[in-house]
Short mmCIF file of C-alpha atoms and ligand atoms in Angstrom, two decimals:
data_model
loop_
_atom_site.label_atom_id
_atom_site.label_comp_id
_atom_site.label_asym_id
_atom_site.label_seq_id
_atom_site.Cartn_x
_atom_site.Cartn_y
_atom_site.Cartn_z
CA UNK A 1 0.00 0.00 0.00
CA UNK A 2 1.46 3.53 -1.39
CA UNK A 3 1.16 6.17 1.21
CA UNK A 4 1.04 9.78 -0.12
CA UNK A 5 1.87 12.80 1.40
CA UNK A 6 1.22 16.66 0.82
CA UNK A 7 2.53 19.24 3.05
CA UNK A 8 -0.11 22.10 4.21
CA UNK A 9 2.96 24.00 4.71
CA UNK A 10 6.55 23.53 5.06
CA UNK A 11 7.88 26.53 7.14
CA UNK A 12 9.20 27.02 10.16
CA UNK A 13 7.02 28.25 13.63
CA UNK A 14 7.59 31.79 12.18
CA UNK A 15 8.09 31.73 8.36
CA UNK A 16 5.79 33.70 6.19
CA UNK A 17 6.21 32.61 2.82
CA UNK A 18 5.86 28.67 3.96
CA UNK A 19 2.60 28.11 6.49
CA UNK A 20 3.02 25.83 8.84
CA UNK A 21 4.19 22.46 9.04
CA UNK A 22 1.48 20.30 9.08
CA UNK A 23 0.61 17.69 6.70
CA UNK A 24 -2.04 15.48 4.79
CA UNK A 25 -1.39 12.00 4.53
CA UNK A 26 -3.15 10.04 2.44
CA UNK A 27 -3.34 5.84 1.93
CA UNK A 28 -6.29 4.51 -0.60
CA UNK A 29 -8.73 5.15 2.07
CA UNK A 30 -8.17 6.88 4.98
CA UNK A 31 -6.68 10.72 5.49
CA UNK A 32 -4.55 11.83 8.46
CA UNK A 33 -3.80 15.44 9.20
CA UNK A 34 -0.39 15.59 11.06
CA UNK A 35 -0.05 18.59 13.05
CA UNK A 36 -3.33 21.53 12.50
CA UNK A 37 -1.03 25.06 13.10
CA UNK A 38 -2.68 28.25 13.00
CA UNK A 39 -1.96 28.03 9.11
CA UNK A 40 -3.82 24.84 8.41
CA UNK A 41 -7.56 26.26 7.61
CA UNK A 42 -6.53 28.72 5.35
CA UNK A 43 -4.14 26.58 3.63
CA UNK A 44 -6.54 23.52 3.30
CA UNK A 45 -9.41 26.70 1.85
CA UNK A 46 -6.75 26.92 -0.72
CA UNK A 47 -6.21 22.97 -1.91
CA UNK A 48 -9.71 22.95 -2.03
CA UNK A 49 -10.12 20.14 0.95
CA UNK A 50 -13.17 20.19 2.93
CA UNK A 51 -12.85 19.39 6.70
CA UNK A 52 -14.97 15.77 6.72
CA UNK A 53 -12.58 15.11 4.15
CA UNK A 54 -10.14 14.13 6.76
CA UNK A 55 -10.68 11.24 8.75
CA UNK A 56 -8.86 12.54 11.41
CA UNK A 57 -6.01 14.50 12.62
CA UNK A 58 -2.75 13.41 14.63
CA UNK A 59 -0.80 15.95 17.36
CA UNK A 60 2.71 15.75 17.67
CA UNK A 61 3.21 18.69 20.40
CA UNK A 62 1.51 21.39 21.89
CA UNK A 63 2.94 24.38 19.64
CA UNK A 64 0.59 26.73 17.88
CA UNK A 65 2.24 25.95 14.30
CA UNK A 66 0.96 22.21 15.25
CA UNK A 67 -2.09 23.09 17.25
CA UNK A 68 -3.14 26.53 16.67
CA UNK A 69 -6.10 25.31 14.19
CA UNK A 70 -7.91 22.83 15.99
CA UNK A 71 -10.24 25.77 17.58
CA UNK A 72 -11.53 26.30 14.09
CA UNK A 73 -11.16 23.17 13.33
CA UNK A 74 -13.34 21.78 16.19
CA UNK A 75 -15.78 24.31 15.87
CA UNK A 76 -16.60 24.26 12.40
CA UNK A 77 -16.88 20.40 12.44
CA UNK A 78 -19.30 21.15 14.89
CA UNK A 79 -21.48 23.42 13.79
CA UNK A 80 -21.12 23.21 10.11
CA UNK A 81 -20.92 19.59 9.75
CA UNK A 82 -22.31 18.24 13.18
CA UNK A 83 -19.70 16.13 13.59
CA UNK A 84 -16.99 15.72 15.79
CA UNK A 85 -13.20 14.98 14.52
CA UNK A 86 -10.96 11.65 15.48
CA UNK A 87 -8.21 12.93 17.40
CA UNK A 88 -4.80 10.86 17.51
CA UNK A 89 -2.79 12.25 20.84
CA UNK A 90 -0.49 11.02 22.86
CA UNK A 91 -1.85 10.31 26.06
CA UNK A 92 0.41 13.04 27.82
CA UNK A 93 -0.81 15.57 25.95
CA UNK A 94 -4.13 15.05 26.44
CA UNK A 95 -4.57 17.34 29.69
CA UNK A 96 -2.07 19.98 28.12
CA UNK A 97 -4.34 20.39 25.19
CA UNK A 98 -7.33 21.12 26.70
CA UNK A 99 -6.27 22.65 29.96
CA UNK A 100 -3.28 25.02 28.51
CA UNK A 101 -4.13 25.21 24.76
CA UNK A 102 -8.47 25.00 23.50
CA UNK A 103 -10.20 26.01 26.96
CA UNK A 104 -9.78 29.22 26.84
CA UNK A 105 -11.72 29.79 23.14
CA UNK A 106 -13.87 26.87 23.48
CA UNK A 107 -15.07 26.01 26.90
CA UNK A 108 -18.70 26.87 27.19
CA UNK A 109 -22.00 25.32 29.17
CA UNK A 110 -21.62 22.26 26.21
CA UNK A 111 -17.97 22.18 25.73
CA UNK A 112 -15.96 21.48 29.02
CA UNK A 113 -13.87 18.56 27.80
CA UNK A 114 -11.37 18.03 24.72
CA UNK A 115 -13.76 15.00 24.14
CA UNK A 116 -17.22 17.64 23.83
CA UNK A 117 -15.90 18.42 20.53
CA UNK A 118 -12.83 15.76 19.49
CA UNK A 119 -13.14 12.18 19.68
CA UNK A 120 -9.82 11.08 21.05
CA UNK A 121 -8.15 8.61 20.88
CA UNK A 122 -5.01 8.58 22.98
CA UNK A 123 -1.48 7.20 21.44
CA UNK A 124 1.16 5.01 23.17
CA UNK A 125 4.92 5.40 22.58
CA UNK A 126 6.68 2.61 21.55
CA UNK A 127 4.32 0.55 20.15
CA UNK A 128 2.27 0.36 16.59
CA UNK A 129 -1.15 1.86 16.47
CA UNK A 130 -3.10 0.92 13.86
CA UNK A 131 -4.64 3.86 12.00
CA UNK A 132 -6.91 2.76 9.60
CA UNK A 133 -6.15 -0.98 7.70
CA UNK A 134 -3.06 0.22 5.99
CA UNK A 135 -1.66 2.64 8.23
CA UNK A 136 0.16 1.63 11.64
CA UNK A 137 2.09 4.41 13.52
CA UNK A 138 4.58 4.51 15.54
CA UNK A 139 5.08 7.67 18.09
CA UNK A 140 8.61 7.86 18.75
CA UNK A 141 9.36 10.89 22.29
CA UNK A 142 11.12 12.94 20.65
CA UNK A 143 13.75 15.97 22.39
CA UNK A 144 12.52 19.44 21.15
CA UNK A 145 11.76 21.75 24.55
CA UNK A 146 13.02 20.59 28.15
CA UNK A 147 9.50 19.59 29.81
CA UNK A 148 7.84 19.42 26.73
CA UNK A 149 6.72 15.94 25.36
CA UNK A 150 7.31 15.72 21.62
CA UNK A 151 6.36 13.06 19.35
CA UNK A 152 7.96 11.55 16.08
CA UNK A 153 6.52 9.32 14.11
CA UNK A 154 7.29 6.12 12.35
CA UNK A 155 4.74 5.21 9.29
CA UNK A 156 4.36 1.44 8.92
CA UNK A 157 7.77 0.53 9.34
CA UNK A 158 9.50 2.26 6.94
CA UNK A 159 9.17 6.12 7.15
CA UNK A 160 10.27 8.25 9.74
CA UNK A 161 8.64 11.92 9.96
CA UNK A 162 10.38 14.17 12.64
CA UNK A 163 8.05 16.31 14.69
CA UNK A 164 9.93 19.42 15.99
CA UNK A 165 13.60 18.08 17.53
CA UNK A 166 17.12 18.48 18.76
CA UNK A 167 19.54 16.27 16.35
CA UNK A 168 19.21 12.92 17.30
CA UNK A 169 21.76 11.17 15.10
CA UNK A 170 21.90 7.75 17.02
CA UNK A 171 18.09 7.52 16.69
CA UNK A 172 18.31 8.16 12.68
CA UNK A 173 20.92 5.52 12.46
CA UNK A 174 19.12 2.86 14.30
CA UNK A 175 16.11 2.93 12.47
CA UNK A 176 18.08 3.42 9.42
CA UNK A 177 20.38 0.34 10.15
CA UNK A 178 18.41 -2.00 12.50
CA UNK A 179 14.60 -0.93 11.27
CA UNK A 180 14.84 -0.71 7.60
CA UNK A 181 13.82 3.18 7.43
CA UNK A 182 14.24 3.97 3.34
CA UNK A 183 12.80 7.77 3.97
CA UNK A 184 12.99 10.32 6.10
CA UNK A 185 11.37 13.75 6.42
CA UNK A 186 12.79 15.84 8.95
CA UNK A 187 12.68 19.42 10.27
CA UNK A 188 15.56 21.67 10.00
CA UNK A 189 17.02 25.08 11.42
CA UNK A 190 18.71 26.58 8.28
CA UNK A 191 20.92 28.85 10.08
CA UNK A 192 22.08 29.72 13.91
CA UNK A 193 22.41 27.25 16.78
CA UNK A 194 19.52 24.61 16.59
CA UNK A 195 18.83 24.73 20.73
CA UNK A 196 15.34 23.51 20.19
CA UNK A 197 15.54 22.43 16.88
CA UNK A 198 18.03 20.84 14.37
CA UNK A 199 20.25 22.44 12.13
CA UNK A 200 21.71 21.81 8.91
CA UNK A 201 25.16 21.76 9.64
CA UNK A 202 24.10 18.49 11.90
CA UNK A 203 22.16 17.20 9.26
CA UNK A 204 25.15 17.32 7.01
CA UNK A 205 26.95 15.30 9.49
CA UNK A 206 25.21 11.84 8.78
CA UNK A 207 26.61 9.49 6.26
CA UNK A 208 25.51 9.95 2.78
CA UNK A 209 23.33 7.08 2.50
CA UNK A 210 21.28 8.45 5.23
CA UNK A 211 21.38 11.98 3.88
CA UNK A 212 20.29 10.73 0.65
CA UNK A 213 16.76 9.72 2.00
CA UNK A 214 16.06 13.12 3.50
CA UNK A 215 13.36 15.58 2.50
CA UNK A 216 13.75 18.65 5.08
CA UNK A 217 10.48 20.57 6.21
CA UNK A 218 9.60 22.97 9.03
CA UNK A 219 12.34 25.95 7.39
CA UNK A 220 12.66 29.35 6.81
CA UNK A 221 11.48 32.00 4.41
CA UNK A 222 15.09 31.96 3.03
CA UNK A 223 15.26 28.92 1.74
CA UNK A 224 15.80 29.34 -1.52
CA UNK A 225 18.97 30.33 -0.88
CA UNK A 226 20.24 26.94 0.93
CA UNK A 227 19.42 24.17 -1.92
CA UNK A 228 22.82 24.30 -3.12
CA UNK A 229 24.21 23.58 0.47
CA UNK A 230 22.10 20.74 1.44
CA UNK A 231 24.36 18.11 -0.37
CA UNK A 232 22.25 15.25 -1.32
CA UNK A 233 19.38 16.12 1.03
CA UNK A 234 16.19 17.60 -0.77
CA UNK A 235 13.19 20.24 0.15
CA UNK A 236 10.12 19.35 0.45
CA UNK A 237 7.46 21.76 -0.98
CA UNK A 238 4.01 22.68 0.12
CA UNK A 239 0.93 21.41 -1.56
CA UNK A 240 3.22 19.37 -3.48
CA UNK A 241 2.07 15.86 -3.89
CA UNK A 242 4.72 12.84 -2.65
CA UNK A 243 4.26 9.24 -3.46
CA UNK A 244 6.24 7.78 -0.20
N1 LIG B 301 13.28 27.49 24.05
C1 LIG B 301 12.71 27.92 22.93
C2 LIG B 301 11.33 27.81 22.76
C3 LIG B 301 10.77 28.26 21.57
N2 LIG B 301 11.54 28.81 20.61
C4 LIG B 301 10.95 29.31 19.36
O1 LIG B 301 9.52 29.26 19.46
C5 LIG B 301 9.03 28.40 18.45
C6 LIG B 301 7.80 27.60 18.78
O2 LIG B 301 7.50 26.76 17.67
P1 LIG B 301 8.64 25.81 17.07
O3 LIG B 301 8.29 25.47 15.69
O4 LIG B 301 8.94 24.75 18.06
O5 LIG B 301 9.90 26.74 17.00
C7 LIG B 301 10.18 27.43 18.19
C8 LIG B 301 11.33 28.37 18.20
O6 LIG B 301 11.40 29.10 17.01
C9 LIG B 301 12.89 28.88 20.79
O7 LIG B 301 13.60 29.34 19.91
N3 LIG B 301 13.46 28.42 21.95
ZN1 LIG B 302 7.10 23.87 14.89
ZN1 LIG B 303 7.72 23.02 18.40
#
């Protein structure tokens, strides 16, 4: 089964040009939205996707350019559609999400719960979880803040997509090596120390084979102006589609 895979956006928490990076993917019969940033509404207006289009939508942290469209998202499911969307989440983030992120906008008489208006289902790390009949993830903790659970992701098997991270280089080779990882989509700082997130200068640093199955995401307005110094490593594009 051929997974597919088109970016909302591709830009960093505070790039203009790029929206956020969140994205759509797709097997035969099921569609997962990965991350729902502040971007995602507007940017899903624009491919012409309607929200009960997606079957449902998967968190990997509690950062508005991953989170800051569920509000909308929630609420027009609600009232426009009178539905309520499946929500993947790691079980540690449920609390966070509702207590520190959506009850501010959406608590009301009806609404006092993250399940009122999402039906969640909560993740476990480490193991597979079966998406839909041809999709089983993996949600791999992930370094990105001190404190602050973060949550790669492993698509059945074979396909690791980074949520926001420090460079973990051990972790690429091991599921390069020992897992049988043949892609790998990854965020990247494209210039300054990484601290929170991972630059490419580290990137660079990997052996070739490994840098040859990278597709970077989550960058900067300017980068344009590094796809001559990413070696063998590519950009991935919003609205693009990818066959994975
Ligand atoms: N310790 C931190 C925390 C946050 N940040 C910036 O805030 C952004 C939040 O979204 P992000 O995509 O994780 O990128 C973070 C940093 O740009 C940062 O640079 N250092
Ligand atoms: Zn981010
Ligand atoms: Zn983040």
């Amino acid at each position: 089964m051929t997974l597919r895979l088109q970016m909302l956006g591709t830009g960093g928490a505070f790039a203009k040009k790029y929206y956020n990076n969140n994205g759509l993917l797709y097997t035969d019969d099921f569609t997962l939205l990965i991350d729902c940033g502040i971007t995602a509404p507007t940017s899903l207006h624009q491919l012409g996707v309607s929200l009960p289009e997606i079957d449902a939508i998967l968190i990997t942290h509690i950062h508005a350019d991953h989170v800051g469209g569920l509000e909308e998202f929630a609420f027009r499911m609600k009232y426009e559609f009178g539905r309520k969307p499946v929500l993947y989440i790691s079980e540690k983030l449920i609390g966070p999400l509702w207590e520190n992120t959506l009850k501010g906008g959406m608590s009301q008489e009806t609404i006092t719960s993250l399940e009122d208006v999402f039906e969640v289902r909560a993740l476990k790390e480490g193991m597979l979880n079966q998406i839909s009949p041809s999709l089983q993830i993996e949600m791999i903790q992930t370094p990105h803040i001190p404190g602050k659970p973060s949550y790669s992701l492993y698509l059945n098997n074979e396909i690791f997509y980074s949520a926001d991270m420090t460079f973990q280089p051990d972790l690429l080779k091991e599921l390069v090596y020992e897992r049988h990882c043949r892609k790998i989509f990854h965020e990247v700082q494209l210039v300054g120390p990484g601290e929170v997130h991972t630059t490419l200068d580290e990137l660079l640093s990997l052996p070739v084979d490994i840098r040859s199955m990278i597709w970077l995401m989550h960058y900067n307005d300017n980068m344009e102006d590094f796809i001559k110094k990413a070696g063998e490593m590519k950009f991935l594009r919003q609205h693009e589609m990818y066959t994975l």
